[in-house]
RNA sequence: GCCGUCGUAGCUUAGCGGUAAAGCACCUCGUUGGUAACGAGGAGAUCAUGGGUUCAAUCCCCAUCGACGGCUCCA
């Protein structure tokens, strides 16, 4: 049964934004409303007001909004002339600016609820009563039109749903996201830290995090080797002229760390690995017989990010990409893309990303050249042949060519961008790359930049949240903990640990002087997949009692069969 | 960088114009316990840093640094 009068969620949220602005108009008449759209999960509204909104203000606004919703004011629209709109909002320069900028051929409309009228394109619930359940969530600064040279506004965020149940479910999801926050789990599980004394955005991988990283790297390396990539290693700093030639200084300069002066020469920390790989390509004459040439590197790059944008492992100043650059002939592009898509799929499967999507971003029509058309066709064909889901973002490509992004949703449905695959005709031209073709002439190769996991730091952060810190056994920093029930079984427990370590597993002995319940709790909170308990009975039988993460029933098995079981699990990457 | 909020022991937090308190974690001792917290004791804090106001500042004011929520950008 579909109720036609029921607004879409976006309409409902957009209406909630109006209601918020109405409440602000009532309680804070000096605040000038600017823009207030619906967004994923809710809405926001930006106001120009000298005083900040406090949490207390939000509560008052919520109460006033509830009254407006309860009053069930109808949403009425009317069309006005441009001058009419400008006159209506004479006291609000933002609305005037918007009214001025509405294209000639578009109608200018005003929408009213109760005593509040807003300049608005439309798309609302029929009345304010259509908002089922809402909550104001936070206040934040924002710039008018997102431009830091324009006035700073205050943004109030809210969320809105059809009913209270949905709202509660959403708030529970937020809570779940907080529980999984990689910054919190990173500290609790001793995986990594960011040290104040070293500076923001620089990641210290602790032993447990580094183990996981090593496993991820090995997994990626294996795939690269099978697909004919050759590992290379390039320096972290290079003479500034390298980045002048590559164009990074011009195009990416504001994200680069400043120069290091040595003996009058200026060096730069590398922001990307491509120039280095290009130098290796260029070091000698290349034959078409060598192509495609595939150089891979876990390349650590440094990028200047403004302090305010740093965020855990997601946004850092130094990170390592699972980077590679392919040098090929244009007619090899499609094949390389197909291979890359296969590899991306292998990666996502291994790390349990079942919901993913590719986004093909084409170059803006005005700078799209003949070569871009070739590249786009290659990517499109590869995508179509793979049968994998993809979207197209027209004009969203990099400045040097079309690109393909790999987007995944994690275990609780949040979207993340992993790697990206980009076709580049510009760098080969800038560096005058060549290969000797069958016709004896020199031709220019095409480059593909590709990183699948993207940044290992960010990928790790995503994995921590995806798994909620409970890494599957093949990834877990500690795969099994052996705990004796009392001191009497300590020797036996130590033996079991040795057996496991000899078999190549990451095992640990619990030597603490605590009761079993305490130890179980401790290792559960550490999210260890297998806790092996050894008491008198187990010592006598040469067994261990398995308390397995996520499984209520306990099992007693021989040490040999546990080793076999774990071997199977790890080999299957479970 | 900008706007806002916040910095008290390793962590989570209490307190407040008269120089600090708890739980967890840690250490020691007792205990040898069968599947998510055994008991007792101990150690641990120039209350982020630097200035200012005051007889007196962890508390009030200013600045700096850092964290968090956003704005912008992207891996």
XYZ file of C-alpha atoms (C1' of nucleotides) in Angstrom:
649
model
C 0.000 0.000 0.000
C 1.646 3.234 -1.090
C 0.443 6.490 0.324
C 0.772 9.054 -2.453
C 0.750 11.957 -0.034
C 3.743 10.535 1.773
C 6.817 12.649 0.968
C 10.120 11.117 -0.055
C 12.766 11.085 2.649
C 14.597 13.858 0.817
C 11.427 15.953 0.728
C 10.791 15.273 4.383
C 14.340 16.308 5.279
C 14.228 19.356 3.105
C 11.032 20.344 4.891
C 12.761 19.767 8.225
C 15.428 22.248 7.124
C 12.689 24.848 6.562
C 11.229 24.073 9.964
C 14.663 24.560 11.523
C 15.028 27.912 9.793
C 11.530 28.868 11.004
C 12.509 28.003 14.578
C 15.744 29.965 14.249
C 13.805 32.940 12.896
C 11.572 32.820 15.973
C 14.252 32.341 18.605
C 17.199 34.105 16.992
C 15.693 36.745 14.705
C 19.125 38.290 14.088
C 20.382 35.107 12.381
C 20.237 35.245 8.602
C 19.258 31.981 6.935
C 21.322 31.068 3.865
C 21.108 27.547 2.469
C 19.528 24.440 3.919
C 19.432 21.270 1.855
C 18.581 17.658 2.584
C 21.635 15.434 2.836
C 22.266 11.756 3.400
C 20.479 10.814 6.640
C 19.222 14.302 7.348
C 19.592 17.955 6.610
C 21.466 21.079 7.588
C 20.898 24.788 7.448
C 23.613 27.452 7.385
C 23.008 30.703 9.226
C 24.938 33.927 9.431
C 24.978 34.874 13.089
C 27.683 36.519 15.203
C 27.027 34.369 18.273
C 27.620 30.627 18.051
C 24.729 28.272 18.662
C 25.191 26.330 21.890
C 23.940 22.819 22.699
C 21.386 24.610 24.850
C 20.227 26.596 21.821
C 19.806 23.347 19.917
C 17.475 22.021 22.596
C 15.395 25.171 22.484
C 15.299 24.967 18.694
C 14.241 21.340 18.840
C 11.352 22.210 21.131
C 10.245 25.047 18.868
C 10.559 22.771 15.832
C 8.369 20.171 17.530
C 5.689 22.828 17.929
C 5.956 23.793 14.274
C 5.684 20.164 13.233
C 2.723 19.636 15.542
C 0.986 22.724 14.098
C 1.112 20.968 10.734
C 1.509 24.147 8.682
C 0.864 23.527 5.007
C 3.821 24.188 2.714
C 2.606 26.690 0.138
C 4.610 27.828 -2.834
C 4.259 30.775 -5.147
C 6.163 32.064 -8.109
C 7.608 35.577 -7.992
C 9.624 37.835 -10.222
C 13.322 38.265 -9.622
C 12.754 41.793 -8.322
C 9.966 40.530 -6.124
C 12.273 37.945 -4.566
C 15.062 40.478 -4.081
C 12.636 42.874 -2.421
C 11.296 40.118 -0.179
C 14.782 39.299 1.122
C 16.242 42.798 1.042
C 17.610 42.299 4.559
C 19.384 39.071 3.667
C 22.310 39.487 1.266
C 22.683 35.716 0.856
C 19.156 35.230 -0.386
C 19.539 38.282 -2.630
C 22.704 36.797 -4.086
C 20.909 33.530 -4.754
C 17.895 35.275 -6.264
C 20.214 37.182 -8.589
C 21.926 34.016 -9.725
C 18.894 31.942 -10.604
C 19.071 31.402 -14.378
C 16.658 33.377 -16.578
C 14.754 30.354 -17.747
C 14.048 29.046 -14.249
C 11.038 30.125 -12.222
C 11.789 31.794 -8.903
C 9.687 30.346 -6.127
C 9.031 31.150 -2.485
C 7.734 28.610 -0.028
C 5.909 29.426 3.177
C 5.103 27.540 6.338
C 3.252 29.511 8.996
C 5.141 32.779 9.452
C 8.272 31.720 7.617
C 8.968 32.164 3.934
C 12.056 30.915 2.175
C 13.507 31.246 -1.281
C 13.500 27.683 -2.458
C 13.408 25.520 -5.537
C 10.838 23.220 -3.974
C 10.551 19.548 -3.198
C 8.859 19.378 0.180
C 6.376 17.462 2.234
C 2.879 18.881 1.877
C 2.915 20.165 5.434
C 5.212 20.331 8.422
C 3.298 17.462 10.008
C 4.888 15.239 7.364
C 8.093 15.174 9.381
C 7.807 12.049 11.454
C 10.797 12.218 13.751
C 13.834 14.446 13.818
C 16.745 15.434 15.996
C 19.321 18.197 15.791
C 22.712 16.588 16.004
C 25.507 19.141 15.956
C 26.729 22.597 15.084
C 29.706 23.272 12.870
C 31.343 26.119 11.029
C 31.065 26.339 7.293
C 31.871 28.880 4.642
C 29.349 30.607 2.467
C 29.355 28.567 -0.742
C 32.141 26.426 0.702
C 34.669 29.142 -0.068
C 37.115 29.934 2.682
C 37.436 33.514 1.449
C 33.753 34.064 2.023
C 32.024 34.665 5.354
C 32.007 31.970 7.976
C 28.545 30.673 8.734
C 27.177 28.378 11.376
C 25.735 25.130 10.248
C 23.179 23.220 12.272
C 22.939 19.551 11.358
C 19.896 17.417 11.976
C 18.513 14.060 11.039
C 14.913 13.314 10.094
C 12.911 10.153 9.438
C 9.381 8.924 8.856
C 8.946 7.759 12.420
C 10.591 7.484 15.798
C 11.582 3.893 15.230
C 13.641 4.803 12.167
C 15.205 7.694 14.029
C 16.173 5.403 16.885
C 17.619 2.906 14.442
C 19.689 5.655 12.842
C 20.964 6.871 16.212
C 21.850 3.262 17.036
C 23.829 3.085 13.779
C 25.721 6.204 14.795
C 26.457 4.601 18.128
C 27.679 1.461 16.372
C 29.942 3.581 14.192
C 31.361 5.180 17.332
C 32.006 1.746 18.809
C 33.916 0.775 15.689
C 35.869 4.004 15.367
C 39.357 2.976 14.260
C 40.943 5.658 16.411
C 39.331 4.164 19.506
C 39.979 0.536 18.514
C 43.480 1.414 17.367
C 44.345 2.451 20.908
C 42.400 -0.321 22.654
C 43.891 -3.059 20.506
C 47.349 -1.446 20.475
C 47.457 -1.265 16.672
C 48.788 2.208 15.956
C 49.117 5.693 17.348
C 49.619 9.228 16.246
C 52.146 10.946 18.448
C 51.873 14.540 19.471
C 55.640 14.851 19.725
C 56.039 13.798 16.096
C 53.173 15.810 14.684
C 49.687 15.251 13.393
C 48.910 12.994 10.476
C 51.990 10.808 10.941
C 51.196 7.215 11.802
C 53.136 4.951 14.136
C 52.314 1.328 13.446
C 52.651 -0.691 16.631
C 53.698 -4.358 16.468
C 50.132 -5.613 16.215
C 49.197 -3.145 13.512
C 52.402 -3.797 11.626
C 51.637 -7.525 11.576
C 48.295 -6.859 9.913
C 49.915 -4.460 7.494
C 52.512 -7.060 6.587
C 49.793 -9.591 5.833
C 47.945 -7.086 3.670
C 51.161 -6.272 1.819
C 51.935 -9.930 1.229
C 48.467 -10.497 -0.101
C 48.812 -7.601 -2.529
C 52.349 -8.578 -3.517
C 51.186 -12.060 -4.404
C 48.610 -10.663 -6.817
C 51.101 -8.272 -8.373
C 53.624 -11.018 -8.952
C 51.038 -13.214 -10.642
C 50.083 -10.420 -12.981
C 53.576 -9.606 -14.095
C 54.302 -6.516 -12.035
C 57.913 -5.803 -11.212
C 58.682 -4.315 -7.822
C 60.738 -1.134 -7.772
C 61.871 1.105 -4.942
C 62.309 4.844 -5.259
C 63.658 7.539 -2.904
C 61.474 9.572 -0.577
C 63.011 12.861 -1.623
C 64.050 14.135 -4.992
C 65.325 17.303 -6.521
C 62.631 19.906 -6.977
C 63.159 20.048 -10.744
C 61.685 16.539 -10.998
C 58.380 17.931 -9.790
C 58.677 20.927 -12.057
C 58.892 18.592 -15.027
C 56.100 16.356 -13.773
C 53.893 19.377 -13.186
C 53.209 18.414 -9.592
C 54.657 21.677 -8.360
C 52.169 23.574 -10.493
C 49.157 21.342 -10.094
C 49.697 19.802 -6.686
C 52.119 22.262 -5.116
C 49.863 23.353 -2.314
C 49.697 19.747 -1.115
C 53.467 19.339 -1.131
C 55.788 19.878 1.798
C 58.109 22.818 1.339
C 61.613 22.499 -0.050
C 64.584 21.114 1.861
C 67.728 23.058 1.031
C 71.000 21.205 0.837
C 74.134 22.728 -0.717
C 71.989 25.277 -2.437
C 69.821 22.604 -4.038
C 66.135 22.290 -3.317
C 64.683 18.884 -2.582
C 61.076 17.844 -2.032
C 59.394 15.000 -0.215
C 57.612 12.946 -2.840
C 53.864 13.517 -2.984
C 53.394 10.747 -5.563
C 55.388 7.832 -6.860
C 54.834 8.334 -10.564
C 57.796 10.603 -11.375
C 60.147 8.088 -9.793
C 58.729 5.211 -11.776
C 58.919 7.272 -14.910
C 62.621 7.889 -14.336
C 63.176 4.145 -14.194
C 61.265 3.727 -17.443
C 63.223 6.495 -19.046
C 66.607 5.268 -17.907
C 67.064 3.415 -21.174
C 65.481 2.940 -24.531
C 62.379 0.791 -24.310
C 61.116 -1.555 -26.970
C 57.475 -2.182 -27.771
C 58.309 -5.813 -27.004
C 58.716 -4.889 -23.341
C 55.292 -3.343 -23.043
C 53.247 -3.350 -21.000
C 55.817 -2.571 -18.377
C 54.379 -2.691 -14.877
C 56.273 -1.102 -11.977
C 54.895 -1.554 -8.497
C 55.932 -0.121 -5.168
C 54.564 0.227 -1.681
C 55.423 3.839 -2.096
C 55.384 6.117 0.899
C 54.365 9.637 0.013
C 54.032 12.831 1.999
C 51.394 15.402 1.394
C 50.753 18.610 3.208
C 47.247 18.643 4.623
C 45.930 21.491 6.685
C 45.904 20.594 10.358
C 42.130 20.833 10.597
C 41.469 18.080 8.089
C 43.648 15.384 9.649
C 41.561 12.459 10.812
C 42.918 9.254 12.305
C 44.188 6.970 9.567
C 41.755 8.350 7.009
C 43.425 11.644 6.463
C 47.129 11.787 7.145
C 50.274 13.560 5.986
C 52.398 10.512 5.283
C 51.065 7.287 3.850
C 51.965 4.300 1.762
C 50.131 3.453 -1.408
C 49.967 0.050 -3.043
C 51.024 1.972 -6.094
C 51.893 0.844 -9.593
C 52.412 2.454 -12.961
C 51.788 0.669 -16.202
C 53.401 1.807 -19.408
C 51.636 0.462 -22.429
C 50.440 1.054 -25.966
C 46.936 2.477 -26.346
C 45.583 -0.802 -27.693
C 46.754 -2.535 -24.520
C 44.745 -0.296 -22.223
C 41.644 -2.421 -22.194
C 43.469 -5.604 -21.320
C 45.324 -3.889 -18.494
C 42.072 -2.518 -17.131
C 40.503 -5.947 -17.234
C 43.434 -7.356 -15.288
C 43.234 -4.527 -12.799
C 39.514 -5.054 -12.284
C 40.147 -8.749 -11.629
C 42.747 -7.835 -9.087
C 40.485 -5.311 -7.405
C 37.817 -7.960 -7.142
C 40.255 -10.391 -5.567
C 41.177 -7.755 -3.005
C 37.595 -6.936 -2.106
C 36.629 -10.575 -1.787
C 39.563 -11.346 0.476
C 38.651 -8.513 2.811
C 34.947 -9.286 2.838
C 33.669 -6.287 0.938
C 30.578 -7.690 -0.682
C 29.020 -4.380 -1.599
C 31.126 -2.358 -4.006
C 30.888 -0.218 -7.034
C 33.182 1.252 -9.646
C 32.805 4.825 -10.743
C 34.100 5.835 -14.136
C 34.919 9.532 -14.198
C 35.294 11.007 -17.636
C 37.123 14.202 -18.450
C 35.216 17.435 -18.717
C 33.951 17.809 -22.311
C 35.940 21.002 -22.874
C 39.322 19.344 -22.341
C 38.468 15.927 -23.637
C 40.794 14.989 -26.454
C 40.983 12.150 -28.907
C 43.170 10.131 -26.570
C 40.670 10.458 -23.758
C 38.005 8.960 -25.945
C 40.265 5.958 -26.556
C 40.923 5.587 -22.853
C 37.293 5.974 -21.872
C 36.253 3.358 -24.375
C 38.896 0.983 -23.026
C 37.715 1.440 -19.452
C 34.078 1.120 -20.422
C 34.709 -2.070 -22.388
C 36.683 -3.554 -19.552
C 33.899 -2.723 -17.110
C 31.232 -4.112 -19.358
C 33.161 -7.304 -19.934
C 33.665 -7.757 -16.200
C 29.925 -7.554 -15.610
C 30.603 -5.614 -12.402
C 28.390 -2.743 -11.314
C 29.571 0.742 -12.235
C 28.433 4.327 -12.398
C 29.581 7.132 -14.634
C 30.552 10.571 -13.350
C 30.658 12.748 -16.442
C 33.378 15.348 -16.223
C 34.686 14.158 -12.843
C 37.992 12.861 -14.179
C 41.485 13.907 -13.180
C 43.039 16.851 -14.973
C 45.178 14.475 -16.989
C 42.673 11.819 -17.987
C 39.702 9.622 -17.162
C 39.769 7.526 -14.014
C 38.067 4.636 -12.331
C 37.412 4.693 -8.591
C 36.766 1.678 -6.454
C 34.062 2.320 -3.875
C 32.986 -0.131 -1.202
C 30.453 -0.230 1.590
C 31.620 -1.647 4.874
C 29.879 -4.067 7.236
C 27.588 -1.335 8.541
C 26.818 0.174 5.166
C 29.129 3.173 5.111
C 30.715 4.088 1.792
C 34.492 4.346 1.390
C 36.686 5.010 -1.562
C 39.551 2.605 -1.870
C 41.845 2.749 -4.830
C 41.743 4.446 -8.134
C 42.921 3.608 -11.641
C 43.763 6.544 -13.882
C 44.818 6.859 -17.478
C 47.450 9.475 -18.118
C 48.617 10.883 -21.449
C 50.103 14.015 -19.931
C 53.037 12.698 -17.912
C 54.402 10.580 -20.775
C 54.360 13.744 -22.859
C 55.971 15.906 -20.172
C 58.777 13.403 -19.697
C 58.920 12.677 -23.431
C 58.553 8.959 -22.869
C 59.110 6.774 -25.889
C 59.293 3.242 -27.009
C 60.770 1.899 -30.226
C 57.881 0.395 -32.169
C 57.806 -2.364 -34.756
C 58.017 0.255 -37.462
C 61.369 1.408 -36.119
C 59.920 4.737 -35.074
C 59.579 6.132 -31.557
C 56.082 6.381 -30.117
C 54.731 7.625 -26.828
C 53.409 5.095 -24.337
C 50.259 5.626 -22.263
C 50.494 5.428 -18.503
C 48.081 3.924 -16.052
C 48.375 4.926 -12.411
C 46.762 2.410 -10.144
C 46.387 1.755 -6.445
C 43.762 -0.720 -5.320
C 43.816 -0.542 -1.561
C 44.748 3.099 -2.022
C 46.564 4.148 1.111
C 47.542 1.293 3.408
C 46.888 3.554 6.372
C 43.404 4.370 5.283
C 42.750 0.809 4.131
C 43.778 -0.420 7.578
C 41.469 2.125 9.193
C 38.605 0.957 7.002
C 39.346 -2.677 7.841
C 39.409 -1.945 11.567
C 35.945 -0.408 11.317
C 34.661 -2.982 8.823
C 35.567 -5.829 11.178
C 34.898 -3.829 14.330
C 38.429 -4.742 15.405
C 37.625 -8.473 15.216
C 40.015 -9.408 12.411
C 39.453 -12.821 10.865
C 42.029 -15.359 11.935
C 44.247 -14.996 8.864
C 44.659 -11.276 9.636
C 44.478 -11.268 13.428
C 47.648 -10.000 15.095
C 47.228 -12.703 17.733
C 45.496 -15.751 16.330
C 45.359 -17.838 19.466
C 46.013 -17.319 23.154
C 46.689 -20.307 25.319
C 45.661 -19.915 28.919
C 46.182 -22.446 31.674
C 43.469 -22.679 34.282
C 45.998 -22.681 37.084
C 49.752 -22.471 37.377
C 49.924 -26.248 37.262
C 49.140 -26.295 33.571
C 51.563 -23.488 32.670
C 54.212 -25.835 31.306
C 51.703 -27.610 29.123
C 50.266 -24.321 27.892
C 53.748 -23.130 26.993
C 54.258 -26.301 25.002
C 51.036 -25.702 23.095
C 52.158 -22.163 22.264
C 55.470 -23.503 20.986
C 53.687 -26.019 18.804
C 51.528 -23.293 17.314
C 54.439 -20.965 16.716
C 56.393 -23.744 15.058
C 53.435 -24.322 12.779
C 53.716 -20.679 11.756
C 50.876 -19.200 13.782
C 50.791 -16.110 15.945
C 50.151 -17.512 19.400
C 50.573 -16.111 22.857
C 50.716 -17.539 26.358
C 48.677 -16.023 29.158
C 50.995 -16.107 32.142
C 48.949 -13.786 34.296
C 48.038 -14.728 37.832
C 44.309 -14.305 37.298
C 41.231 -16.470 37.415
C 40.055 -18.037 34.181
C 37.011 -15.766 33.885
C 39.211 -12.712 34.053
C 41.563 -14.011 31.388
C 38.729 -15.006 29.066
C 37.231 -11.562 29.426
C 40.554 -9.898 28.755
C 41.204 -11.818 25.533
C 37.610 -11.405 24.404
C 37.930 -7.663 24.663
C 41.163 -7.979 22.701
C 39.087 -9.811 20.068
C 41.411 -12.777 19.792
C 39.762 -15.366 17.514
C 40.800 -18.475 19.459
C 41.262 -18.742 23.207
C 42.638 -22.153 24.068
C 42.018 -23.249 27.632
C 44.187 -25.893 29.242
C 43.148 -27.428 32.553
C 43.865 -30.705 34.278
C 41.713 -32.694 31.838
C 43.350 -31.189 28.757
C 46.833 -31.861 30.105
C 45.928 -35.498 30.671
C 44.441 -35.927 27.197
C 46.840 -33.743 25.220
C 43.985 -31.485 24.122
C 42.869 -27.883 24.349
C 39.430 -26.516 25.006
C 38.555 -23.969 22.334
C 36.677 -20.817 23.169
C 36.195 -19.411 19.683
C 35.204 -15.834 19.017
C 31.586 -15.564 17.959
C 30.759 -19.151 18.876
C 29.061 -19.990 22.118
C 29.798 -23.736 22.288
C 33.187 -24.853 23.525
C 35.022 -27.776 21.942
C 37.826 -29.946 23.172
C 40.185 -31.121 20.432
C 43.694 -32.519 20.203
C 46.491 -30.059 19.586
C 47.141 -31.637 16.208
C 43.612 -31.214 15.022
C 43.573 -27.579 16.174
C 46.749 -26.954 14.173
C 45.102 -28.545 11.153
C 41.942 -26.517 11.653
C 43.794 -23.230 11.951
C 45.892 -24.087 8.916
C 42.744 -24.638 6.869
C 41.186 -21.438 8.117
C 44.245 -19.308 7.409
C 44.775 -20.805 3.972
C 41.176 -20.032 3.113
C 41.751 -16.500 4.406
C 38.926 -16.750 6.879
C 44.014 27.339 7.747
C 38.876 28.920 9.411
C 34.337 28.320 12.990
C 32.821 25.716 17.345
C 33.762 22.361 21.561
C 37.375 20.284 24.639
C 42.664 19.233 27.153
C 42.885 16.655 35.209
C 47.377 9.654 36.347
C 48.584 4.976 30.603
C 42.778 4.982 29.714
C 37.695 6.763 31.209
C 36.061 10.471 34.182
C 34.917 13.508 39.201
C 36.219 18.124 41.323
C 36.990 23.435 41.862
C 39.586 30.634 43.626
C 42.653 27.967 49.326
C 48.046 23.580 45.076
C 43.675 17.153 43.602
C 39.560 12.110 43.668
C 37.704 7.459 41.683
C 37.272 3.085 38.389
C 40.111 0.369 34.878
C 45.199 -0.602 33.527
C 50.222 -1.210 36.007
C 53.529 -3.314 40.232
C 53.814 -6.473 44.873
C 51.777 -10.134 48.051
C 48.110 -13.689 49.069
C 45.066 -17.005 46.376
C 45.578 -22.141 42.157
C 40.698 -20.568 40.609
C 36.825 -24.608 34.392
C 35.064 -20.130 30.183
C 33.451 -12.003 30.050
C 36.113 -8.565 36.228
C 39.477 -13.119 43.160
C 41.244 -10.233 47.520
C 44.669 -6.891 49.877
C 48.447 -3.404 49.386
C 51.553 -0.070 46.381
C 53.187 3.195 42.852
C 51.465 6.751 39.470
C 49.310 14.038 38.021
C 54.637 20.438 37.813
C 45.665 19.556 36.448
C 48.530 20.554 27.846
C 52.290 24.817 27.561
C 53.439 30.080 28.330
C 51.836 34.689 30.103
C 48.230 37.709 32.999
C 44.491 38.925 37.112
C 44.563 37.732 42.505
C 46.999 37.464 49.174
C 46.202 32.724 46.617
C 44.908 29.856 39.901
C 43.916 23.123 37.964
C 39.632 26.596 38.316
C 39.034 33.436 35.863
C 41.398 36.157 31.280
C 44.852 36.013 26.897
C 48.110 33.406 23.685
C 50.259 28.873 21.903
C 50.060 23.607 21.111
C 47.020 19.300 20.627
C 42.337 16.489 20.125
C 37.279 16.308 18.461
C 32.784 18.012 15.054
C 32.455 20.542 10.492
C 34.000 23.735 6.011
C 37.691 22.553 1.386
C 40.349 18.706 -0.965
C 41.464 13.978 -1.853
C 44.375 8.071 -1.074
